[in-house]
């Protein structure tokens, strides 16, 4: 598996049968292709779908069937289509069990910044603000550091926030971290790295779980 596949494979293990799940644009959409056998989740897309299926095979894409990131998708038997007002009623009404999003920064208090880098042109916040406050559980799927090696798991976010204190779990290629009232609890670690190496790549101070496990990679 490559780096991104490792991350989404681990995220997929957090989902349970019956969950209504929203996948953010980018890496999180890959989670749909790694759902464990026997687990039946219902994928929702904020542009008006419930019951999304796996990525279509090459040449089988329907240009009228795309997710919120304009990527081709499939729809499973029993799936349905609706307008944006109904879609956000589901999200804001607390009917989404899990949302999986990417991030530019996350901090030890569960604050999230995932929509804007100052000075860069961006289309807007999109549905992330609604998703992180409306979903019952928020999982962040992201690389542990920036391309230049900068911190993304911080003591305090420095970029404009999407939401405060809403993140529940952070999954990177190095670790699985749970946001707690005391800070970030390191629950799993990539077996190719030591705790010290993960801490060196993390600005926030990690609390080591007494039952620390190895990630499946």
mmCIF file of C-alpha atoms in Angstrom:
data_model
loop_
_atom_site.group_PDB
_atom_site.id
_atom_site.type_symbol
_atom_site.label_atom_id
_atom_site.label_comp_id
_atom_site.label_asym_id
_atom_site.label_seq_id
_atom_site.Cartn_x
_atom_site.Cartn_y
_atom_site.Cartn_z
ATOM 1 C CA UNK A 1 0.000 0.000 0.000
ATOM 2 C CA UNK A 2 1.111 3.559 -0.632
ATOM 3 C CA UNK A 3 0.927 6.266 2.012
ATOM 4 C CA UNK A 4 -2.622 7.426 1.261
ATOM 5 C CA UNK A 5 -3.917 3.870 0.968
ATOM 6 C CA UNK A 6 -2.543 3.087 4.422
ATOM 7 C CA UNK A 7 -4.396 6.023 5.910
ATOM 8 C CA UNK A 8 -7.785 5.341 4.321
ATOM 9 C CA UNK A 9 -7.501 1.604 4.978
ATOM 10 C CA UNK A 10 -7.133 2.357 8.689
ATOM 11 C CA UNK A 11 -9.980 4.881 8.652
ATOM 12 C CA UNK A 12 -12.284 2.336 7.031
ATOM 13 C CA UNK A 13 -11.822 0.076 10.047
ATOM 14 C CA UNK A 14 -13.592 2.705 12.185
ATOM 15 C CA UNK A 15 -16.876 2.302 10.302
ATOM 16 C CA UNK A 16 -19.667 -0.057 11.363
ATOM 17 C CA UNK A 17 -22.636 -1.570 9.565
ATOM 18 C CA UNK A 18 -25.571 0.810 9.446
ATOM 19 C CA UNK A 19 -23.459 3.956 9.719
ATOM 20 C CA UNK A 20 -24.423 6.891 7.502
ATOM 21 C CA UNK A 21 -21.038 8.224 6.390
ATOM 22 C CA UNK A 22 -19.993 11.380 4.561
ATOM 23 C CA UNK A 23 -16.592 11.416 2.858
ATOM 24 C CA UNK A 24 -14.892 14.742 2.211
ATOM 25 C CA UNK A 25 -13.213 15.562 -1.085
ATOM 26 C CA UNK A 26 -9.690 14.343 -1.792
ATOM 27 C CA UNK A 27 -8.150 11.459 0.128
ATOM 28 C CA UNK A 28 -11.268 10.693 2.254
ATOM 29 C CA UNK A 29 -13.221 9.581 -0.837
ATOM 30 C CA UNK A 30 -10.821 6.626 -1.100
ATOM 31 C CA UNK A 31 -12.244 5.191 2.138
ATOM 32 C CA UNK A 32 -15.212 3.804 0.184
ATOM 33 C CA UNK A 33 -12.909 1.338 -1.597
ATOM 34 C CA UNK A 34 -11.509 -0.112 1.651
ATOM 35 C CA UNK A 35 -14.614 -1.020 3.642
ATOM 36 C CA UNK A 36 -13.990 -4.380 5.384
ATOM 37 C CA UNK A 37 -15.915 -7.419 4.172
ATOM 38 C CA UNK A 38 -19.205 -7.809 5.983
ATOM 39 C CA UNK A 39 -19.497 -4.117 6.870
ATOM 40 C CA UNK A 40 -22.430 -2.381 5.176
ATOM 41 C CA UNK A 41 -22.330 1.413 5.468
ATOM 42 C CA UNK A 42 -24.497 4.047 3.745
ATOM 43 C CA UNK A 43 -22.496 6.793 2.043
ATOM 44 C CA UNK A 44 -23.973 10.291 1.793
ATOM 45 C CA UNK A 45 -22.766 13.140 -0.408
ATOM 46 C CA UNK A 46 -23.771 16.719 0.356
ATOM 47 C CA UNK A 47 -24.663 17.391 -3.283
ATOM 48 C CA UNK A 48 -27.699 15.142 -2.845
ATOM 49 C CA UNK A 49 -26.998 11.391 -2.720
ATOM 50 C CA UNK A 50 -27.601 8.638 -0.204
ATOM 51 C CA UNK A 51 -26.357 5.152 -0.997
ATOM 52 C CA UNK A 52 -23.206 5.819 -3.000
ATOM 53 C CA UNK A 53 -21.310 2.791 -4.258
ATOM 54 C CA UNK A 54 -17.657 2.190 -5.150
ATOM 55 C CA UNK A 55 -15.677 4.091 -7.764
ATOM 56 C CA UNK A 56 -16.913 3.121 -11.271
ATOM 57 C CA UNK A 57 -14.669 1.098 -13.531
ATOM 58 C CA UNK A 58 -12.799 2.973 -16.244
ATOM 59 C CA UNK A 59 -15.134 3.708 -19.143
ATOM 60 C CA UNK A 60 -18.256 3.149 -17.024
ATOM 61 C CA UNK A 61 -18.436 6.655 -15.535
ATOM 62 C CA UNK A 62 -21.747 8.539 -15.690
ATOM 63 C CA UNK A 63 -21.100 12.295 -16.104
ATOM 64 C CA UNK A 64 -24.387 13.010 -14.295
ATOM 65 C CA UNK A 65 -23.400 10.936 -11.266
ATOM 66 C CA UNK A 66 -20.624 12.639 -9.290
ATOM 67 C CA UNK A 67 -19.893 13.319 -5.649
ATOM 68 C CA UNK A 68 -19.382 16.738 -4.066
ATOM 69 C CA UNK A 69 -15.820 16.793 -5.373
ATOM 70 C CA UNK A 70 -17.039 16.218 -8.969
ATOM 71 C CA UNK A 71 -15.554 12.694 -8.994
ATOM 72 C CA UNK A 72 -17.489 9.908 -10.773
ATOM 73 C CA UNK A 73 -19.363 7.610 -8.400
ATOM 74 C CA UNK A 74 -21.889 4.789 -8.529
ATOM 75 C CA UNK A 75 -25.222 4.417 -6.758
ATOM 76 C CA UNK A 76 -26.272 1.190 -5.057
ATOM 77 C CA UNK A 77 -29.726 -0.417 -5.298
ATOM 78 C CA UNK A 78 -31.995 1.472 -2.922
ATOM 79 C CA UNK A 79 -29.917 4.639 -3.181
ATOM 80 C CA UNK A 80 -31.700 7.951 -3.649
ATOM 81 C CA UNK A 81 -31.250 11.478 -4.950
ATOM 82 C CA UNK A 82 -32.477 14.748 -3.443
ATOM 83 C CA UNK A 83 -31.873 18.478 -3.454
ATOM 84 C CA UNK A 84 -29.234 20.343 -1.449
ATOM 85 C CA UNK A 85 -31.785 21.580 1.094
ATOM 86 C CA UNK A 86 -32.694 17.996 1.998
ATOM 87 C CA UNK A 87 -29.034 16.969 2.014
ATOM 88 C CA UNK A 88 -28.063 19.649 4.511
ATOM 89 C CA UNK A 89 -31.149 18.915 6.569
ATOM 90 C CA UNK A 90 -29.701 15.415 7.035
ATOM 91 C CA UNK A 91 -26.298 16.849 7.953
ATOM 92 C CA UNK A 92 -27.445 19.662 10.245
ATOM 93 C CA UNK A 93 -30.114 17.465 11.797
ATOM 94 C CA UNK A 94 -27.556 15.041 13.188
ATOM 95 C CA UNK A 95 -28.421 12.132 10.889
ATOM 96 C CA UNK A 96 -24.838 11.569 9.672
ATOM 97 C CA UNK A 97 -23.029 9.144 11.976
ATOM 98 C CA UNK A 98 -19.488 9.750 10.739
ATOM 99 C CA UNK A 99 -17.784 12.286 8.516
ATOM 100 C CA UNK A 100 -14.250 11.752 7.240
ATOM 101 C CA UNK A 101 -12.404 14.920 6.228
ATOM 102 C CA UNK A 102 -8.940 16.035 5.231
ATOM 103 C CA UNK A 103 -7.157 18.812 7.103
ATOM 104 C CA UNK A 104 -4.487 21.445 6.787
ATOM 105 C CA UNK A 105 -4.151 21.603 10.561
ATOM 106 C CA UNK A 106 -5.662 19.945 13.643
ATOM 107 C CA UNK A 107 -4.780 20.804 17.218
ATOM 108 C CA UNK A 108 -4.849 19.094 20.602
ATOM 109 C CA UNK A 109 -8.227 20.634 21.449
ATOM 110 C CA UNK A 110 -9.910 19.134 18.394
ATOM 111 C CA UNK A 111 -9.971 22.397 16.460
ATOM 112 C CA UNK A 112 -9.897 22.002 12.674
ATOM 113 C CA UNK A 113 -8.517 24.164 9.873
ATOM 114 C CA UNK A 114 -9.123 22.626 6.469
ATOM 115 C CA UNK A 115 -10.327 25.237 4.038
ATOM 116 C CA UNK A 116 -7.995 28.219 3.577
ATOM 117 C CA UNK A 117 -4.334 29.132 3.420
ATOM 118 C CA UNK A 118 -3.971 32.934 3.727
ATOM 119 C CA UNK A 119 -2.989 34.483 0.420
ATOM 120 C CA UNK A 120 -4.211 31.526 -1.638
ATOM 121 C CA UNK A 121 -7.286 31.564 -3.853
ATOM 122 C CA UNK A 122 -9.936 29.176 -2.548
ATOM 123 C CA UNK A 123 -13.536 28.472 -3.664
ATOM 124 C CA UNK A 124 -14.872 28.666 -0.101
ATOM 125 C CA UNK A 125 -15.463 26.554 2.964
ATOM 126 C CA UNK A 126 -18.015 24.291 1.271
ATOM 127 C CA UNK A 127 -19.981 21.877 3.436
ATOM 128 C CA UNK A 128 -17.176 21.155 5.921
ATOM 129 C CA UNK A 129 -18.452 23.651 8.505
ATOM 130 C CA UNK A 130 -21.847 21.942 8.568
ATOM 131 C CA UNK A 131 -20.408 18.440 8.515
ATOM 132 C CA UNK A 132 -18.073 18.830 11.479
ATOM 133 C CA UNK A 133 -20.791 20.316 13.660
ATOM 134 C CA UNK A 134 -23.627 18.082 12.443
ATOM 135 C CA UNK A 135 -21.992 14.645 12.273
ATOM 136 C CA UNK A 136 -21.950 12.507 15.407
ATOM 137 C CA UNK A 137 -18.283 11.621 14.908
ATOM 138 C CA UNK A 138 -15.528 13.470 13.004
ATOM 139 C CA UNK A 139 -12.484 11.580 11.728
ATOM 140 C CA UNK A 140 -9.573 13.387 10.106
ATOM 141 C CA UNK A 141 -7.602 11.518 7.423
ATOM 142 C CA UNK A 142 -4.407 13.330 6.479
ATOM 143 C CA UNK A 143 -0.646 13.047 6.083
ATOM 144 C CA UNK A 144 1.164 13.659 9.353
ATOM 145 C CA UNK A 145 3.307 16.538 8.071
ATOM 146 C CA UNK A 146 3.367 19.026 5.206
ATOM 147 C CA UNK A 147 5.376 18.284 2.066
ATOM 148 C CA UNK A 148 8.168 20.424 3.515
ATOM 149 C CA UNK A 149 8.048 18.620 6.851
ATOM 150 C CA UNK A 150 6.040 21.226 8.752
ATOM 151 C CA UNK A 151 3.711 20.355 11.615
ATOM 152 C CA UNK A 152 0.027 19.660 10.917
ATOM 153 C CA UNK A 153 -0.843 18.257 14.359
ATOM 154 C CA UNK A 154 -0.439 21.347 16.511
ATOM 155 C CA UNK A 155 -0.837 22.725 20.014
ATOM 156 C CA UNK A 156 -3.049 25.408 18.460
ATOM 157 C CA UNK A 157 -4.145 25.902 14.848
ATOM 158 C CA UNK A 158 -2.722 28.977 13.130
ATOM 159 C CA UNK A 159 -4.891 28.908 10.005
ATOM 160 C CA UNK A 160 -8.533 30.112 9.870
ATOM 161 C CA UNK A 161 -10.699 27.574 11.689
ATOM 162 C CA UNK A 162 -13.440 25.503 10.141
ATOM 163 C CA UNK A 163 -14.787 24.520 13.566
ATOM 164 C CA UNK A 164 -13.718 24.389 17.206
ATOM 165 C CA UNK A 165 -13.503 21.279 19.390
ATOM 166 C CA UNK A 166 -15.270 19.002 16.913
ATOM 167 C CA UNK A 167 -12.595 16.479 15.865
ATOM 168 C CA UNK A 168 -12.790 13.048 17.525
ATOM 169 C CA UNK A 169 -10.053 11.016 15.835
ATOM 170 C CA UNK A 170 -6.983 11.763 13.690
ATOM 171 C CA UNK A 171 -5.523 9.098 11.408
ATOM 172 C CA UNK A 172 -2.197 9.655 9.630
ATOM 173 C CA UNK A 173 0.408 7.340 8.136
ATOM 174 C CA UNK A 174 2.274 7.485 11.465
ATOM 175 C CA UNK A 175 -0.390 7.231 14.119
ATOM 176 C CA UNK A 176 -3.980 7.081 15.319
ATOM 177 C CA UNK A 177 -4.726 9.846 17.830
ATOM 178 C CA UNK A 178 -7.906 10.393 19.821
ATOM 179 C CA UNK A 179 -8.889 13.875 20.963
ATOM 180 C CA UNK A 180 -9.599 13.833 24.692
ATOM 181 C CA UNK A 181 -10.208 16.498 27.329
ATOM 182 C CA UNK A 182 -6.589 16.068 28.429
ATOM 183 C CA UNK A 183 -5.128 16.322 24.932
ATOM 184 C CA UNK A 184 -4.171 13.958 22.109
ATOM 185 C CA UNK A 185 -4.080 10.309 23.128
ATOM 186 C CA UNK A 186 -1.729 8.227 20.979
ATOM 187 C CA UNK A 187 -3.645 4.972 20.541
ATOM 188 C CA UNK A 188 -1.797 3.314 17.650
ATOM 189 C CA UNK A 189 1.586 3.767 16.026
ATOM 190 C CA UNK A 190 3.079 2.748 12.696
ATOM 191 C CA UNK A 191 5.386 -0.180 13.558
ATOM 192 C CA UNK A 192 8.102 1.306 11.329
ATOM 193 C CA UNK A 193 8.464 4.279 13.719
ATOM 194 C CA UNK A 194 9.117 4.787 17.410
ATOM 195 C CA UNK A 195 7.015 6.877 19.771
ATOM 196 C CA UNK A 196 9.882 9.355 19.956
ATOM 197 C CA UNK A 197 9.961 9.725 16.158
ATOM 198 C CA UNK A 198 6.214 10.358 16.014
ATOM 199 C CA UNK A 199 6.479 12.952 18.785
ATOM 200 C CA UNK A 200 9.303 14.703 16.927
ATOM 201 C CA UNK A 201 6.984 15.127 13.946
ATOM 202 C CA UNK A 202 4.111 16.375 16.124
ATOM 203 C CA UNK A 203 3.974 19.823 17.717
ATOM 204 C CA UNK A 204 1.241 18.845 20.185
ATOM 205 C CA UNK A 205 2.365 16.836 23.208
ATOM 206 C CA UNK A 206 1.127 13.272 22.825
ATOM 207 C CA UNK A 207 -0.318 11.296 25.716
ATOM 208 C CA UNK A 208 0.757 7.674 25.316
ATOM 209 C CA UNK A 209 -2.053 5.147 25.737
ATOM 210 C CA UNK A 210 -1.069 2.469 28.267
ATOM 211 C CA UNK A 211 -2.497 -0.038 25.776
ATOM 212 C CA UNK A 212 -0.670 1.444 22.758
ATOM 213 C CA UNK A 213 -1.139 -0.776 19.708
ATOM 214 C CA UNK A 214 0.571 -1.148 16.350
ATOM 215 C CA UNK A 215 -1.272 0.134 13.286
ATOM 216 C CA UNK A 216 -2.052 -2.358 10.546
ATOM 217 C CA UNK A 217 -0.079 -1.032 7.563
#
